[in-house]
Amino acid sequence: RGDILARMGKNTEAESAFREEIAHFPETTEAYTKLVLLLASEHRFAEIEPAPEAMVQASPKPATHPLAARQVTDTADATAPPPS
């Protein structure tokens, strides 16, 4: 639901849907990942870090750690100034 809302440009509703999915299914990583993408698309970079951390806490599987690290790295790259 959140993904569809985000694609329709209804970001506030999409964020709520992603957070609701996380609340009901905290071990599923997809909602965290899409929430991070949504926040990044809105340049809300300061709000991103808690999502990967919460994802690792809720789903401490081996595959979750590299996914969280990639989210942090990708969003950090997006906030970095361009090389000179």
mmCIF file with all atom_site columns, C-alpha atoms in Angstrom:
data_model
loop_
_atom_site.group_PDB
_atom_site.id
_atom_site.type_symbol
_atom_site.label_atom_id
_atom_site.label_alt_id
_atom_site.label_comp_id
_atom_site.label_asym_id
_atom_site.label_entity_id
_atom_site.label_seq_id
_atom_site.pdbx_PDB_ins_code
_atom_site.Cartn_x
_atom_site.Cartn_y
_atom_site.Cartn_z
_atom_site.occupancy
_atom_site.B_iso_or_equiv
_atom_site.pdbx_formal_charge
_atom_site.auth_seq_id
_atom_site.auth_comp_id
_atom_site.auth_asym_id
_atom_site.auth_atom_id
_atom_site.pdbx_PDB_model_num
ATOM 1  C CA . ARG A 1 1  ? 0.000  0.000   0.000  1.00 0.00 ? 1  ARG A CA 1
ATOM 2  C CA . GLY A 1 2  ? 2.774  2.438   0.935  1.00 0.00 ? 2  GLY A CA 1
ATOM 3  C CA . ASP A 1 3  ? 4.585  1.808   -2.321 1.00 0.00 ? 3  ASP A CA 1
ATOM 4  C CA . ILE A 1 4  ? 1.472  2.564   -4.382 1.00 0.00 ? 4  ILE A CA 1
ATOM 5  C CA . LEU A 1 5  ? 0.800  5.737   -2.415 1.00 0.00 ? 5  LEU A CA 1
ATOM 6  C CA . ALA A 1 6  ? 4.393  6.886   -2.877 1.00 0.00 ? 6  ALA A CA 1
ATOM 7  C CA . ARG A 1 7  ? 4.189  6.286   -6.629 1.00 0.00 ? 7  ARG A CA 1
ATOM 8  C CA . MET A 1 8  ? 1.023  8.394   -6.680 1.00 0.00 ? 8  MET A CA 1
ATOM 9  C CA . GLY A 1 9  ? 2.904  11.242  -4.977 1.00 0.00 ? 9  GLY A CA 1
ATOM 10 C CA . LYS A 1 10 ? 0.979  10.853  -1.726 1.00 0.00 ? 10 LYS A CA 1
ATOM 11 C CA . ASN A 1 11 ? 4.092  10.841  0.417  1.00 0.00 ? 11 ASN A CA 1
ATOM 12 C CA . THR A 1 12 ? 2.455  11.607  3.754  1.00 0.00 ? 12 THR A CA 1
ATOM 13 C CA . GLU A 1 13 ? 0.044  8.710   3.352  1.00 0.00 ? 13 GLU A CA 1
ATOM 14 C CA . ALA A 1 14 ? 2.838  6.478   2.052  1.00 0.00 ? 14 ALA A CA 1
ATOM 15 C CA . GLU A 1 15 ? 4.992  7.211   5.085  1.00 0.00 ? 15 GLU A CA 1
ATOM 16 C CA . SER A 1 16 ? 2.096  6.370   7.387  1.00 0.00 ? 16 SER A CA 1
ATOM 17 C CA . ALA A 1 17 ? 1.483  3.114   5.519  1.00 0.00 ? 17 ALA A CA 1
ATOM 18 C CA . PHE A 1 18 ? 5.160  2.108   5.735  1.00 0.00 ? 18 PHE A CA 1
ATOM 19 C CA . ARG A 1 19 ? 5.263  2.905   9.459  1.00 0.00 ? 19 ARG A CA 1
ATOM 20 C CA . GLU A 1 20 ? 2.037  0.959   10.023 1.00 0.00 ? 20 GLU A CA 1
ATOM 21 C CA . GLU A 1 21 ? 3.456  -2.043  8.178  1.00 0.00 ? 21 GLU A CA 1
ATOM 22 C CA . ILE A 1 22 ? 6.625  -1.821  10.272 1.00 0.00 ? 22 ILE A CA 1
ATOM 23 C CA . ALA A 1 23 ? 4.520  -1.737  13.446 1.00 0.00 ? 23 ALA A CA 1
ATOM 24 C CA . HIS A 1 24 ? 2.545  -4.824  12.409 1.00 0.00 ? 24 HIS A CA 1
ATOM 25 C CA . PHE A 1 25 ? 5.379  -6.758  10.742 1.00 0.00 ? 25 PHE A CA 1
ATOM 26 C CA . PRO A 1 26 ? 8.649  -5.493  12.273 1.00 0.00 ? 26 PRO A CA 1
ATOM 27 C CA . GLU A 1 27 ? 10.711 -8.418  10.986 1.00 0.00 ? 27 GLU A CA 1
ATOM 28 C CA . THR A 1 28 ? 9.931  -7.657  7.326  1.00 0.00 ? 28 THR A CA 1
ATOM 29 C CA . THR A 1 29 ? 12.685 -5.509  5.828  1.00 0.00 ? 29 THR A CA 1
ATOM 30 C CA . GLU A 1 30 ? 10.862 -4.224  2.737  1.00 0.00 ? 30 GLU A CA 1
ATOM 31 C CA . ALA A 1 31 ? 8.855  -1.524  4.537  1.00 0.00 ? 31 ALA A CA 1
ATOM 32 C CA . TYR A 1 32 ? 12.000 -0.170  6.215  1.00 0.00 ? 32 TYR A CA 1
ATOM 33 C CA . THR A 1 33 ? 13.803 -0.057  2.874  1.00 0.00 ? 33 THR A CA 1
ATOM 34 C CA . LYS A 1 34 ? 10.969 1.754   1.139  1.00 0.00 ? 34 LYS A CA 1
ATOM 35 C CA . LEU A 1 35 ? 10.598 4.180   4.039  1.00 0.00 ? 35 LEU A CA 1
ATOM 36 C CA . VAL A 1 36 ? 14.279 5.067   3.697  1.00 0.00 ? 36 VAL A CA 1
ATOM 37 C CA . LEU A 1 37 ? 13.822 5.660   -0.036 1.00 0.00 ? 37 LEU A CA 1
ATOM 38 C CA . LEU A 1 38 ? 10.798 7.852   0.616  1.00 0.00 ? 38 LEU A CA 1
ATOM 39 C CA . LEU A 1 39 ? 12.622 9.912   3.237  1.00 0.00 ? 39 LEU A CA 1
ATOM 40 C CA . ALA A 1 40 ? 15.626 10.282  0.926  1.00 0.00 ? 40 ALA A CA 1
ATOM 41 C CA . SER A 1 41 ? 13.401 11.401  -1.940 1.00 0.00 ? 41 SER A CA 1
ATOM 42 C CA . GLU A 1 42 ? 12.124 14.166  0.336  1.00 0.00 ? 42 GLU A CA 1
ATOM 43 C CA . HIS A 1 43 ? 15.685 15.089  1.400  1.00 0.00 ? 43 HIS A CA 1
ATOM 44 C CA . ARG A 1 44 ? 14.842 14.190  5.017  1.00 0.00 ? 44 ARG A CA 1
ATOM 45 C CA . PHE A 1 45 ? 18.262 12.639  5.507  1.00 0.00 ? 45 PHE A CA 1
ATOM 46 C CA . ALA A 1 46 ? 18.451 13.345  9.247  1.00 0.00 ? 46 ALA A CA 1
ATOM 47 C CA . GLU A 1 47 ? 15.404 11.118  9.785  1.00 0.00 ? 47 GLU A CA 1
ATOM 48 C CA . ILE A 1 48 ? 16.787 8.125   7.889  1.00 0.00 ? 48 ILE A CA 1
ATOM 49 C CA . GLU A 1 49 ? 19.301 6.660   10.340 1.00 0.00 ? 49 GLU A CA 1
ATOM 50 C CA . PRO A 1 50 ? 16.752 5.278   12.838 1.00 0.00 ? 50 PRO A CA 1
ATOM 51 C CA . ALA A 1 51 ? 15.074 3.116   10.170 1.00 0.00 ? 51 ALA A CA 1
ATOM 52 C CA . PRO A 1 52 ? 18.050 0.843   9.341  1.00 0.00 ? 52 PRO A CA 1
ATOM 53 C CA . GLU A 1 53 ? 18.905 0.613   13.044 1.00 0.00 ? 53 GLU A CA 1
ATOM 54 C CA . ALA A 1 54 ? 15.335 -0.414  13.895 1.00 0.00 ? 54 ALA A CA 1
ATOM 55 C CA . MET A 1 55 ? 15.346 -2.901  11.016 1.00 0.00 ? 55 MET A CA 1
ATOM 56 C CA . VAL A 1 56 ? 18.463 -4.636  12.381 1.00 0.00 ? 56 VAL A CA 1
ATOM 57 C CA . GLN A 1 57 ? 16.989 -4.696  15.895 1.00 0.00 ? 57 GLN A CA 1
ATOM 58 C CA . ALA A 1 58 ? 13.691 -6.186  14.698 1.00 0.00 ? 58 ALA A CA 1
ATOM 59 C CA . SER A 1 59 ? 15.189 -8.614  12.187 1.00 0.00 ? 59 SER A CA 1
ATOM 60 C CA . PRO A 1 60 ? 18.709 -9.561  13.310 1.00 0.00 ? 60 PRO A CA 1
ATOM 61 C CA . LYS A 1 61 ? 19.189 -12.050 10.456 1.00 0.00 ? 61 LYS A CA 1
ATOM 62 C CA . PRO A 1 62 ? 22.551 -12.161 8.662  1.00 0.00 ? 62 PRO A CA 1
ATOM 63 C CA . ALA A 1 63 ? 21.032 -10.717 5.461  1.00 0.00 ? 63 ALA A CA 1
ATOM 64 C CA . THR A 1 64 ? 19.632 -7.690  7.293  1.00 0.00 ? 64 THR A CA 1
ATOM 65 C CA . HIS A 1 65 ? 23.003 -6.242  8.298  1.00 0.00 ? 65 HIS A CA 1
ATOM 66 C CA . PRO A 1 66 ? 24.364 -5.693  4.767  1.00 0.00 ? 66 PRO A CA 1
ATOM 67 C CA . LEU A 1 67 ? 20.983 -4.316  3.678  1.00 0.00 ? 67 LEU A CA 1
ATOM 68 C CA . ALA A 1 68 ? 21.026 -1.768  6.505  1.00 0.00 ? 68 ALA A CA 1
ATOM 69 C CA . ALA A 1 69 ? 24.641 -0.871  5.770  1.00 0.00 ? 69 ALA A CA 1
ATOM 70 C CA . ARG A 1 70 ? 23.822 -0.327  2.092  1.00 0.00 ? 70 ARG A CA 1
ATOM 71 C CA . GLN A 1 71 ? 20.910 1.964   3.023  1.00 0.00 ? 71 GLN A CA 1
ATOM 72 C CA . VAL A 1 72 ? 23.138 4.068   5.254  1.00 0.00 ? 72 VAL A CA 1
ATOM 73 C CA . THR A 1 73 ? 25.908 4.202   2.640  1.00 0.00 ? 73 THR A CA 1
ATOM 74 C CA . ASP A 1 74 ? 23.562 5.049   -0.225 1.00 0.00 ? 74 ASP A CA 1
ATOM 75 C CA . THR A 1 75 ? 21.872 7.860   1.678  1.00 0.00 ? 75 THR A CA 1
ATOM 76 C CA . ALA A 1 76 ? 25.214 9.178   2.948  1.00 0.00 ? 76 ALA A CA 1
ATOM 77 C CA . ASP A 1 77 ? 26.420 9.285   -0.659 1.00 0.00 ? 77 ASP A CA 1
ATOM 78 C CA . ALA A 1 78 ? 23.318 11.263  -1.584 1.00 0.00 ? 78 ALA A CA 1
ATOM 79 C CA . THR A 1 79 ? 24.034 13.896  1.061  1.00 0.00 ? 79 THR A CA 1
ATOM 80 C CA . ALA A 1 80 ? 27.745 14.223  0.302  1.00 0.00 ? 80 ALA A CA 1
ATOM 81 C CA . PRO A 1 81 ? 28.880 17.264  -1.664 1.00 0.00 ? 81 PRO A CA 1
ATOM 82 C CA . PRO A 1 82 ? 29.928 16.530  -5.232 1.00 0.00 ? 82 PRO A CA 1
ATOM 83 C CA . PRO A 1 83 ? 33.624 15.811  -5.759 1.00 0.00 ? 83 PRO A CA 1
ATOM 84 C CA . SER A 1 84 ? 35.676 18.796  -6.800 1.00 0.00 ? 84 SER A CA 1
#
